[in-house]
XYZ file of C-alpha atoms in Angstrom:
557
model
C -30.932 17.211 -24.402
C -28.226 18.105 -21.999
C -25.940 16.799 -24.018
C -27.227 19.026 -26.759
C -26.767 22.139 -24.593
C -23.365 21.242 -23.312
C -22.200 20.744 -27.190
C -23.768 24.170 -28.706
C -22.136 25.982 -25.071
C -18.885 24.425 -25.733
C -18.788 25.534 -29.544
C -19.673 29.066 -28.321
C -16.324 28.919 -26.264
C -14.396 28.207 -28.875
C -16.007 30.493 -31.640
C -15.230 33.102 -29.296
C -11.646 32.091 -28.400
C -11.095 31.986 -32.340
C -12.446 35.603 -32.742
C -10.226 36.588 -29.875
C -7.189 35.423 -30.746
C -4.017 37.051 -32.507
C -3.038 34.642 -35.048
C 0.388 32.404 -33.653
C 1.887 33.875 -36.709
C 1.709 37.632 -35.970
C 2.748 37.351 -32.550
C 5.663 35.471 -33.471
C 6.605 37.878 -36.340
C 6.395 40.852 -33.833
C 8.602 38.947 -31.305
C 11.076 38.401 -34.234
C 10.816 42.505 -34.873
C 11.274 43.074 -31.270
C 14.535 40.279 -31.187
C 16.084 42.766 -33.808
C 15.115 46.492 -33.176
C 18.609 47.385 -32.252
C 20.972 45.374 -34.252
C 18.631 45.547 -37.799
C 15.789 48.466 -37.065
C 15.627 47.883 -41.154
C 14.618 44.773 -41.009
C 12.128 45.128 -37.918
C 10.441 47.681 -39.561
C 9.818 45.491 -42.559
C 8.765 42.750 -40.745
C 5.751 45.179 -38.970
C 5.380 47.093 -41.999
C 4.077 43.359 -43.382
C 1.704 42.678 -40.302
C -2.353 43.486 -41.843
C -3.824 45.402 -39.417
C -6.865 43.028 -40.220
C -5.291 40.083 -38.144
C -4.827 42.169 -34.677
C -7.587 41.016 -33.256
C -7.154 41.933 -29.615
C -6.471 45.475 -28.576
C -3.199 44.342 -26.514
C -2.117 43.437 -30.042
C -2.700 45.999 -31.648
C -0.819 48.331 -29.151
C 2.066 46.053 -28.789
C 2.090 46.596 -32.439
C 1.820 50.153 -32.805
C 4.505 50.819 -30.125
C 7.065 48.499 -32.210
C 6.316 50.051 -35.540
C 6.933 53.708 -34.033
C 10.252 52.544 -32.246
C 11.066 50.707 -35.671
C 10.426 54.160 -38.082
C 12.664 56.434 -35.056
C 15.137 53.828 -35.114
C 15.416 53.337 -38.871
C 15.629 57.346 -39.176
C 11.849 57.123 -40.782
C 10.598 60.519 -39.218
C 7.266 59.778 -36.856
C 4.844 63.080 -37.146
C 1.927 61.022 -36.889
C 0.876 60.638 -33.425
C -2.149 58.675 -34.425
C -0.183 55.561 -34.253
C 1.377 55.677 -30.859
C -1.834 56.754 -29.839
C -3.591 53.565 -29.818
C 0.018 52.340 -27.584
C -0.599 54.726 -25.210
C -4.392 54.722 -24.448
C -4.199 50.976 -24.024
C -0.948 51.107 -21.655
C -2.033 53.653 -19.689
C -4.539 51.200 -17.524
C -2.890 47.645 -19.236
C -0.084 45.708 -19.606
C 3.724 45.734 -17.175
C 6.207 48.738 -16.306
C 8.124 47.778 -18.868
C 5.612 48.219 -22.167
C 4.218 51.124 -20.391
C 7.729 52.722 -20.378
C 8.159 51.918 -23.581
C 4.671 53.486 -24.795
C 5.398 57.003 -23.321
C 8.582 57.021 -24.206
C 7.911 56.248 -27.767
C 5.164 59.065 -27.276
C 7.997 61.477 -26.211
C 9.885 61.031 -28.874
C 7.063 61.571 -31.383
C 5.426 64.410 -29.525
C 9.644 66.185 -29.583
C 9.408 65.209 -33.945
C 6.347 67.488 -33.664
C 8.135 70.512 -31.721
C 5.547 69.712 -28.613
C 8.478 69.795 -26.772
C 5.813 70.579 -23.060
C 4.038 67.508 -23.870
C 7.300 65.477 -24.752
C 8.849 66.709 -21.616
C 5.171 64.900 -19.999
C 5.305 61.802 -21.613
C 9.048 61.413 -20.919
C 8.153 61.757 -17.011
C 5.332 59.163 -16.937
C 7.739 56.957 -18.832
C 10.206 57.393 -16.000
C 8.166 56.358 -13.615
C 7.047 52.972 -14.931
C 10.900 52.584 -16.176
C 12.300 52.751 -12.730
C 10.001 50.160 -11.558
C 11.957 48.150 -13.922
C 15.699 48.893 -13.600
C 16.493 48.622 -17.550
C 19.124 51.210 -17.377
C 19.120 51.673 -21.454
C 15.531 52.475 -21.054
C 16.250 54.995 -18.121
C 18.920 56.540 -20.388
C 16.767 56.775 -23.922
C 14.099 58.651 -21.554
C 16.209 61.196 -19.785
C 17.560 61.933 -22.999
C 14.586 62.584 -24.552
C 13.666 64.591 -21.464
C 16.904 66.509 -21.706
C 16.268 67.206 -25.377
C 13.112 69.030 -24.697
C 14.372 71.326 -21.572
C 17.189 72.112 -24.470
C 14.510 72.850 -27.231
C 13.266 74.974 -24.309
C 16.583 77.184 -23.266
C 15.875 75.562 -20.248
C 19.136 74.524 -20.118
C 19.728 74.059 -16.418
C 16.886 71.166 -16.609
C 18.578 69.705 -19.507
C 22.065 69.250 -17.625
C 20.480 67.662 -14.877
C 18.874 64.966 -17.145
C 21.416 64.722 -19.589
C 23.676 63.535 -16.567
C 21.099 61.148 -15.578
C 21.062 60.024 -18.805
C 24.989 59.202 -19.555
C 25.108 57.711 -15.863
C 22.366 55.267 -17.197
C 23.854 54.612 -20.553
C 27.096 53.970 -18.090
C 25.609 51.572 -16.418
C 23.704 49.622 -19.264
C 24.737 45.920 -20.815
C 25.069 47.582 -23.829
C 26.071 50.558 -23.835
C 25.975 51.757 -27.169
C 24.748 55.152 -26.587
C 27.491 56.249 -24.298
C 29.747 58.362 -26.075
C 26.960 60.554 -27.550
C 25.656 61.460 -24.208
C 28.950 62.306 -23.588
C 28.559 64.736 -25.899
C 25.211 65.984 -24.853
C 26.222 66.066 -21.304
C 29.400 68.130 -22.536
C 27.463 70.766 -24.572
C 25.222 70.903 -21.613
C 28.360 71.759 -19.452
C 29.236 74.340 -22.016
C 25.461 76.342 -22.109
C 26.031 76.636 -18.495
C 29.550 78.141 -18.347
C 31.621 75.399 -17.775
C 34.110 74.765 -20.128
C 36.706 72.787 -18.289
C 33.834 69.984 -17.642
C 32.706 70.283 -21.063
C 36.457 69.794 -22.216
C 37.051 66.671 -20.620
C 34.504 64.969 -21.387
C 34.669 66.084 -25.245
C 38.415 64.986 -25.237
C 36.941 61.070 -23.852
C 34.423 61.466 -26.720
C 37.353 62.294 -29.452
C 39.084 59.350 -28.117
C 36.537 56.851 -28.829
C 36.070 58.202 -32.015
C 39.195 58.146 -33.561
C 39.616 54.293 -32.156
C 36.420 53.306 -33.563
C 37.214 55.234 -36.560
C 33.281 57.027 -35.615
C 33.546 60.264 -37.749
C 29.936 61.240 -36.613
C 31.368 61.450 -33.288
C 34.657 62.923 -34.082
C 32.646 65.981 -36.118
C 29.729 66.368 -33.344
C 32.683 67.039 -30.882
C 34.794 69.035 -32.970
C 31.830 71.483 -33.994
C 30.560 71.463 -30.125
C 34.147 72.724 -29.250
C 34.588 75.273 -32.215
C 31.557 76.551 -30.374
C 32.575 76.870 -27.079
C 35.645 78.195 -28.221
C 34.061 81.048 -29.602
C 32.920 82.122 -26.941
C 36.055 82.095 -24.423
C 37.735 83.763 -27.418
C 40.150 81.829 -28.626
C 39.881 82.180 -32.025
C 42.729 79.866 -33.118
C 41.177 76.967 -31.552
C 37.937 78.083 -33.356
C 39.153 78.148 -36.764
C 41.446 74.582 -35.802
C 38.095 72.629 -35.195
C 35.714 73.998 -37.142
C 38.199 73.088 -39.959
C 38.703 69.460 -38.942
C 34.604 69.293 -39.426
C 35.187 70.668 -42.995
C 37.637 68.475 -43.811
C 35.589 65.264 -42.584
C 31.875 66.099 -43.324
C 31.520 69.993 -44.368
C 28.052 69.629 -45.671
C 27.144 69.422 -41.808
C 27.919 72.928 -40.944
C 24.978 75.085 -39.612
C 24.709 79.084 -39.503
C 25.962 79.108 -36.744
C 29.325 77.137 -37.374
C 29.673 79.521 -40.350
C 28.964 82.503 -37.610
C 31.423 81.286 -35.647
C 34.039 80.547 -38.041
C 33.971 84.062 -40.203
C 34.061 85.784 -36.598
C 36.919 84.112 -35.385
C 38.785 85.092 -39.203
C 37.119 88.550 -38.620
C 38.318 88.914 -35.143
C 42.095 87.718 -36.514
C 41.893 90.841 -39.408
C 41.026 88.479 -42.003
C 37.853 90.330 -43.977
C 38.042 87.850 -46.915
C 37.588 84.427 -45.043
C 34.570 86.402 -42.706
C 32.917 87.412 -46.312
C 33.280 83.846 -47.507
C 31.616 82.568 -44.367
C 28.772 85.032 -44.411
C 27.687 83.769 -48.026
C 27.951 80.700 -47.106
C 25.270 81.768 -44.211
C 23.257 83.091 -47.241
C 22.439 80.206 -49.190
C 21.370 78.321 -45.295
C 19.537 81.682 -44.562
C 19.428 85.079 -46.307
C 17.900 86.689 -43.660
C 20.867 85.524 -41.091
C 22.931 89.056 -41.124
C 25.241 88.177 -37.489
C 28.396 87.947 -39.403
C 27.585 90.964 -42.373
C 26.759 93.397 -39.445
C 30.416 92.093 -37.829
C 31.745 93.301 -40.915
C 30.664 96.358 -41.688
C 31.604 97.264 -38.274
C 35.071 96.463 -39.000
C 35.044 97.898 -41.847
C 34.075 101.186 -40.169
C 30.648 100.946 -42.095
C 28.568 101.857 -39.018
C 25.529 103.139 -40.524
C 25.498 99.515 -42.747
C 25.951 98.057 -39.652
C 23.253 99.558 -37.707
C 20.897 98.713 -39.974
C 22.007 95.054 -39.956
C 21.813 94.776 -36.519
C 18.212 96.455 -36.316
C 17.234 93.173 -38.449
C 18.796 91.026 -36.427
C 17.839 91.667 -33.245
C 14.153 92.015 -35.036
C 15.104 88.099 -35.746
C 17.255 87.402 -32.314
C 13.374 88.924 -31.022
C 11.296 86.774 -32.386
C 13.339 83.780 -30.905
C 12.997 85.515 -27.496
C 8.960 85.659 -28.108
C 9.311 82.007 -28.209
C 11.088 81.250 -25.241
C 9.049 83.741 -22.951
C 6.192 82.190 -24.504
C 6.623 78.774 -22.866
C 5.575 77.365 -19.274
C 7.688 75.175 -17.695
C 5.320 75.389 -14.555
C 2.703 74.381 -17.118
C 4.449 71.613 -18.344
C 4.765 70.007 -15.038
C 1.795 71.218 -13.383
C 0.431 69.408 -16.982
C 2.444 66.234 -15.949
C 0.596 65.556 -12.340
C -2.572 66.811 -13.472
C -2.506 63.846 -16.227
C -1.257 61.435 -13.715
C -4.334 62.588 -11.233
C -6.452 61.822 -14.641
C -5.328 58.528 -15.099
C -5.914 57.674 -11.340
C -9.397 59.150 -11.242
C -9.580 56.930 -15.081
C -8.215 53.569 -13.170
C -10.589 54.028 -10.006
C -13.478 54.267 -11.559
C -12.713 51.638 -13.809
C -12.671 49.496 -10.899
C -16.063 50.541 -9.825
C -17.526 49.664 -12.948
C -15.868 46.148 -12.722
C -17.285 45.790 -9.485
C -20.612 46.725 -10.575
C -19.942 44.531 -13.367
C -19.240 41.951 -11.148
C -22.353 42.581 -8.998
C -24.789 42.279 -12.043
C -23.057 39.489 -13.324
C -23.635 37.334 -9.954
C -27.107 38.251 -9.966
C -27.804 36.984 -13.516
C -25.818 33.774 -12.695
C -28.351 32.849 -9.929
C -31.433 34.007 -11.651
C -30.080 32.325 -14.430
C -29.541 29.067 -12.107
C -33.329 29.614 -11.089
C -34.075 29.213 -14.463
C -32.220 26.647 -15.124
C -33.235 24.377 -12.207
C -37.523 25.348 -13.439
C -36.499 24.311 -17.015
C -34.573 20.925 -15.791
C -37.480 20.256 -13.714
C -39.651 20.394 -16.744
C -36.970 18.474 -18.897
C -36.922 15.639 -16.581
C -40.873 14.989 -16.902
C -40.732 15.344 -20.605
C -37.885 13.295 -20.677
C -39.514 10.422 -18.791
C -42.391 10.346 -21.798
C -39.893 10.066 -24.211
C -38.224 7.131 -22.570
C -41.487 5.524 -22.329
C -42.121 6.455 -25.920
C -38.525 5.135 -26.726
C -39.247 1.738 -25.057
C -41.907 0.962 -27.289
C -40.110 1.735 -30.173
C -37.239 -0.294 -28.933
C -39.975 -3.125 -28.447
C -41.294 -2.926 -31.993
C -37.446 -2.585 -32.996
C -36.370 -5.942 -30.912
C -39.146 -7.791 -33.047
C -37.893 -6.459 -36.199
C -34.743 -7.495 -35.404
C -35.845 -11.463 -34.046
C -37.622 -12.198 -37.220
C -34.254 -11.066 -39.094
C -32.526 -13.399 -37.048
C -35.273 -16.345 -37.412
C -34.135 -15.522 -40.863
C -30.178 -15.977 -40.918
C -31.021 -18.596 -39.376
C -33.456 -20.292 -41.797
C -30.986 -19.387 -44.293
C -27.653 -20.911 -41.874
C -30.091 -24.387 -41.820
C -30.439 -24.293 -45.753
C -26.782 -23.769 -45.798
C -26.363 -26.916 -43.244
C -28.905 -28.970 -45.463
C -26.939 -28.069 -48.461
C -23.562 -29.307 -47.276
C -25.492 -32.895 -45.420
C -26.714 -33.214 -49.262
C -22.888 -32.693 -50.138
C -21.791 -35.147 -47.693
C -24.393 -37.908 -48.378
C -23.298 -37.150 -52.082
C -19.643 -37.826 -51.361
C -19.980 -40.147 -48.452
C -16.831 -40.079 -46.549
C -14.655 -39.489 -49.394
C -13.970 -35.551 -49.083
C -13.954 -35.852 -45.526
C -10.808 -38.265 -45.450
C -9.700 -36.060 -48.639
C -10.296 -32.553 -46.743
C -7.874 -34.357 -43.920
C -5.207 -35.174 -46.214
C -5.133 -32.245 -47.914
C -4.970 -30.725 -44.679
C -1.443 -33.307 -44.024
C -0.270 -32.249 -47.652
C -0.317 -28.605 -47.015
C 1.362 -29.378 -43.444
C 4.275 -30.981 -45.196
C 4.353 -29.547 -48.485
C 8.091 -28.252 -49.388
C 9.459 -30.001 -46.772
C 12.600 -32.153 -48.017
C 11.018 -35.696 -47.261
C 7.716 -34.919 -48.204
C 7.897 -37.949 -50.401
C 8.247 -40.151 -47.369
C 5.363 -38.691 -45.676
C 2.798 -38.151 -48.460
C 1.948 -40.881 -50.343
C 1.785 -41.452 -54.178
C -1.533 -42.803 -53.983
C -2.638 -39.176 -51.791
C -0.942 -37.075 -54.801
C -2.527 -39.010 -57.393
C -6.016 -38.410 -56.027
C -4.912 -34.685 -55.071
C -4.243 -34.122 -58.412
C -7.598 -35.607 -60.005
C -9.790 -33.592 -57.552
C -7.717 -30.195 -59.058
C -8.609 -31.340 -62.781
C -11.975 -32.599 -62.369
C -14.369 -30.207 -63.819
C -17.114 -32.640 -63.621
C -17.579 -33.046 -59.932
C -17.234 -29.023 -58.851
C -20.464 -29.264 -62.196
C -22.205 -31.294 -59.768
C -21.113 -29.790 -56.686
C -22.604 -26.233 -58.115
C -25.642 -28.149 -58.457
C -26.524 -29.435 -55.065
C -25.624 -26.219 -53.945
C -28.481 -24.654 -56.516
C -31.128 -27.438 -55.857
C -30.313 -26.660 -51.819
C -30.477 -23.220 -51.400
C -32.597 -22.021 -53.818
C -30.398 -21.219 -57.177
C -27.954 -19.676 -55.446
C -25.031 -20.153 -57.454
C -27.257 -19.460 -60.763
C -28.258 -16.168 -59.079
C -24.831 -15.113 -58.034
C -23.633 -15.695 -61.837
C -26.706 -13.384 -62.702
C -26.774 -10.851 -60.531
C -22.676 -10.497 -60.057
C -21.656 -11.699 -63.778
C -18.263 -9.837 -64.215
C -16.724 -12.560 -62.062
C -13.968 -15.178 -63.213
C -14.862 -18.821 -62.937
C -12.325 -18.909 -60.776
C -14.029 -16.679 -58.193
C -17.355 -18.658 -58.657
C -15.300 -21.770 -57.629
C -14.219 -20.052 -54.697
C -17.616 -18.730 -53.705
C -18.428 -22.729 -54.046
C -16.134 -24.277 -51.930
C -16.374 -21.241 -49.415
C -20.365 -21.927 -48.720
C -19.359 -25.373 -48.504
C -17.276 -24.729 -45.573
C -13.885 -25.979 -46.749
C -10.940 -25.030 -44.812
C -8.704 -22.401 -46.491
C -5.597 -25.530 -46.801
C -7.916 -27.492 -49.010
C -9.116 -24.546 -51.126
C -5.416 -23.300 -51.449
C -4.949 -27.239 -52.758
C -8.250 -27.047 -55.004
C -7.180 -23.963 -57.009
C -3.209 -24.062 -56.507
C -2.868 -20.828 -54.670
C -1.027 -19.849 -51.610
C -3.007 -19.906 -48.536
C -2.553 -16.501 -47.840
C -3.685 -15.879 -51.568
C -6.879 -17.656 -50.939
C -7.816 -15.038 -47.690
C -6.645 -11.892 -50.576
C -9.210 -13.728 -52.880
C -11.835 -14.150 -50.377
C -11.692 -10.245 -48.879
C -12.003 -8.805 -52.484
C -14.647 -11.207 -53.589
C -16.956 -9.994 -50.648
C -15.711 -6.505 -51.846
C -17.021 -7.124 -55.682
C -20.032 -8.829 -54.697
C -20.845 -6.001 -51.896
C -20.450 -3.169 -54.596
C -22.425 -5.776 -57.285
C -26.123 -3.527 -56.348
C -27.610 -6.783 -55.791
C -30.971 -6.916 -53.939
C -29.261 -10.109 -52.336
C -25.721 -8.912 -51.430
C -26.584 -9.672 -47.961
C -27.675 -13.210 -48.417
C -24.822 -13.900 -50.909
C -22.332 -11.837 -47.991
C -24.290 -14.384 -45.261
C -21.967 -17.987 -46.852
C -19.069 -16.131 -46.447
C -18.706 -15.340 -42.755
């Protein structure tokens, strides 16, 4: 019975490991994803794109797996509005797993909650990624973070904040293995320079960026830079320089030019006297935006049209308002006062979790002993049941023992019938197959040996070779055998009659206890060939459906 109970408990282990466990497969296919996020994001992505959510069976999996697909999409350009996904990352991570995957959770977070314009909440999840990414010291980490921290303060006009982490960014990306990422926050730490005033700064590093792109051949690079200078150029006032870089973009890639590059450009033509280029700028502002009018309203005031002007401007700075509603409208105080306040949460969220384990804990130690109270009643009842069923067992084991002695008083009735049958045999035969069962013994010692002449005799051979041929005697031999145990041989022919003669012979000489050297002589096979013969005669006969397989089975032992 304890047995019994120590089986079904160890089953329930292992049902419940089963259910509990991500498949070997989908772990490895998400470390494979992982092993390739940077250098094939394509490829990632379809590896977790062919992951059923079915077979994530443990909520770490599943949140290891939503964070890779998210990083996967970003990374292969797929745009990630949903925040439903990176959702189940973050609510596991934010009370499971290392610094690292938590990093990587709120930073994927950031970047989804910046797709979505939530630029407050992106700014929060980039700071809570910080924190757990310090712990770790992955610089690339540190600087995909403060970038994304830097982009928000930027979405914000808050452009003070976004130097500061845009610097902390490229001195990351600086100091990373890879540092792949370098020259474009270069760029965003030189555009930074350049909302705050500082040209010169935002020059040099603009001319390092230009650099690596034209020895990389990176035209990406090369255009960012020359459109970031065309801008800042514009507003110094050097209009040469303006119309120089902003040309070199529309040479490489024009269909990358914004308003505002257009803006730029047809004011720097205006400001040189040239009406035609600004007009051919400020349609090309129409078909981005035909309610831009910056550049017409330039125009018309060169032109002298000032009342056309006026009334251009009055709908822009209608438009320039609306932008300005915006910005006033945010809270940066908010946003960080939003930031602690959710950190505060997820302590309050982590210590009372570890109540409830404790009280978990508590009840669980009290069911264990009333449990073991339980247990120890039950065994005690167990063990007196237990001793009537081993008295109960004994007598059945009694009644079984004398079951099993008259089966044995049986074998060996049947082993003497046997015995009498071969005495019969030998009082038939006198001494003659005794001295023959020796010398076929000495034949099959020396046979193929090169003087076996010399040791066998003619007179040995001779008789050898009668016994093989004479049909007669094995006649008579089958009979003793018959008349001695009860027709066996006539009931073996019955009962098992798809059998060659040959095999009956075998059966013959096999209940009379010849040696396997004298059989092999009887019936001219190999010795080996007579043990072959013998396993897949007991074989036939066993299958035969016989009532008396087991006697017939009994000679051949």
């Amino acid at each position: 019975m304890r047995r019994l109970i120590f089986i079904l408990a160890l089953a329930l282990l292992v049902c419940l490991g089963i259910g509990g466990c991500t498949p070997r497969r989908v772990g490895e296919a998400m470390n494979r994803a992982d092993s390739l996020m940077t250098s094939a994001p394509d490829s990632a992505l379809a590896l977790l794109d062919a992951i059923d959510p079915a077979t994530l069976r443990t909520d770490a999996a599943r949140a290891r797996h939503a964070v890779l697909l998210t990083r996967a999409r970003h990374l292969a350009y797929v745009p990630v509005y949903d925040d439903s996904l990176i959702a189940i990352g973050t609510d596991y991570y934010a009370t499971h797993g290392t610094h690292a995957e938590k990093a990587e959770a709120f930073y994927m977070s950031s970047v989804v909650n910046h797709y979505n314009n939530r630029y407050e909440q992106s700014i929060v999840d980039g700071l809570r990624a910080e924190k757990h990414a310090l712990a770790t010291s992955d610089h690339l980490l540190l600087g995909l973070v403060y970038r994304t921290i830097a982009d928000g303060f930027d979405r914000l006009y808050d452009w003070s904040s976004a130097l500061h982490y845009y610097t902390l960014s490229y001195d990351n990306f600086k100091l990373a293995p890879e540092n792949i990422y370098t020259d474009w926050a270069g760029i965003d730490l030189a555009r930074a320079y350049l909302y705050q005033g500082e040209l010169n700064k935002c020059i040099e590093l603009a001319d390092k960026a230009i650099e690596h792109g034209k020895q990389n051949n990176d035209n990406a690079i090369l255009v960012e830079t020359y459109r970031m200078l065309g801008n800042g150029y514009s507003w110094s006032g050097n209009h040469s320089l303006v119309i120089d870089f902003y040309d070199k973009v529309i040479e490489i890639a024009p269909e990358t030019m914004t308003e505002r590059d257009y803006s730029n450009l047809g004011s720097a033509y205006l400001s040189l006297g040239n009406t035609d280029k600004a007009n051919q700028y400020q349609a090309c502002i129409y078909s981005l935006n035909p309610d831009n009018k910056s550049l017409e309203s330039l125009i018309s005031e060169h032109e002298g049209d000032y009342r056309n002007a006026y009334k251009l401007l009055t709908k822009e700075l209608a438009y320039q308002n609306n932008i300005v509603s915006k910005i006033t409208g945010r809270s940066y105080a908010r946003t960080i006062s939003d930031y602690f306040k959710t950190e505060e949460n997820n302590s309050a969220i982590k210590i009372e979790k570890n109540r409830q384990l404790t009280v978990i804990i508590s009840i669980a130690s009290i069911l264990i002993m009333i449990s073991m109270i339980i247990i120890f009643n039950y065994r005690s009842r167990l063990q007196r049941h237990e001793k009537e069923l081993i008295i109960c067992e004994a007598r059945e084991l009694r009644n079984i023992l004398q079951e099993k002695e008259n089966e044995v008083s049986e074998v060996s009735e049947a082993r003497s019938v046997s015995a009498l049958a071969k005495e019969n045999v030998r009082g038939l035969l006198a001494s003659r197959f005794e001295i023959l069962d020796r010398l076929c013994s000495t034949y099959f010692q020396f046979k193929g040996l090169s003087n076996e002449r010399d040791k066998i005799s003619n007179e040995v051979l001779s008789i050898i070779s009668e016994i093989q041929n004479d049909k007669e005697m094995r006649e008579k031999l089958e009979e003793i055998v018959n008349s001695s145990i009860g027709n066996l041989m006539a009931r073996l022919r019955k009962d098992v009659p798809n059998l060659k003669e040959r095999d009956y012979e075998l059966y013959l000489f096999l209940i009379l206890d010849f040696s396997p050297s004298a059989i092999s002589i009887f019936q001219g096979d190999r010795t080996e060939a007579v043990y072959n013969r013998k396993s897949r005669l007991k074989r036939k006969i066993a299958l035969s459906g016989s009532e008396s397989v087991e006697e017939y089975l009994l000679y051949m032992r």
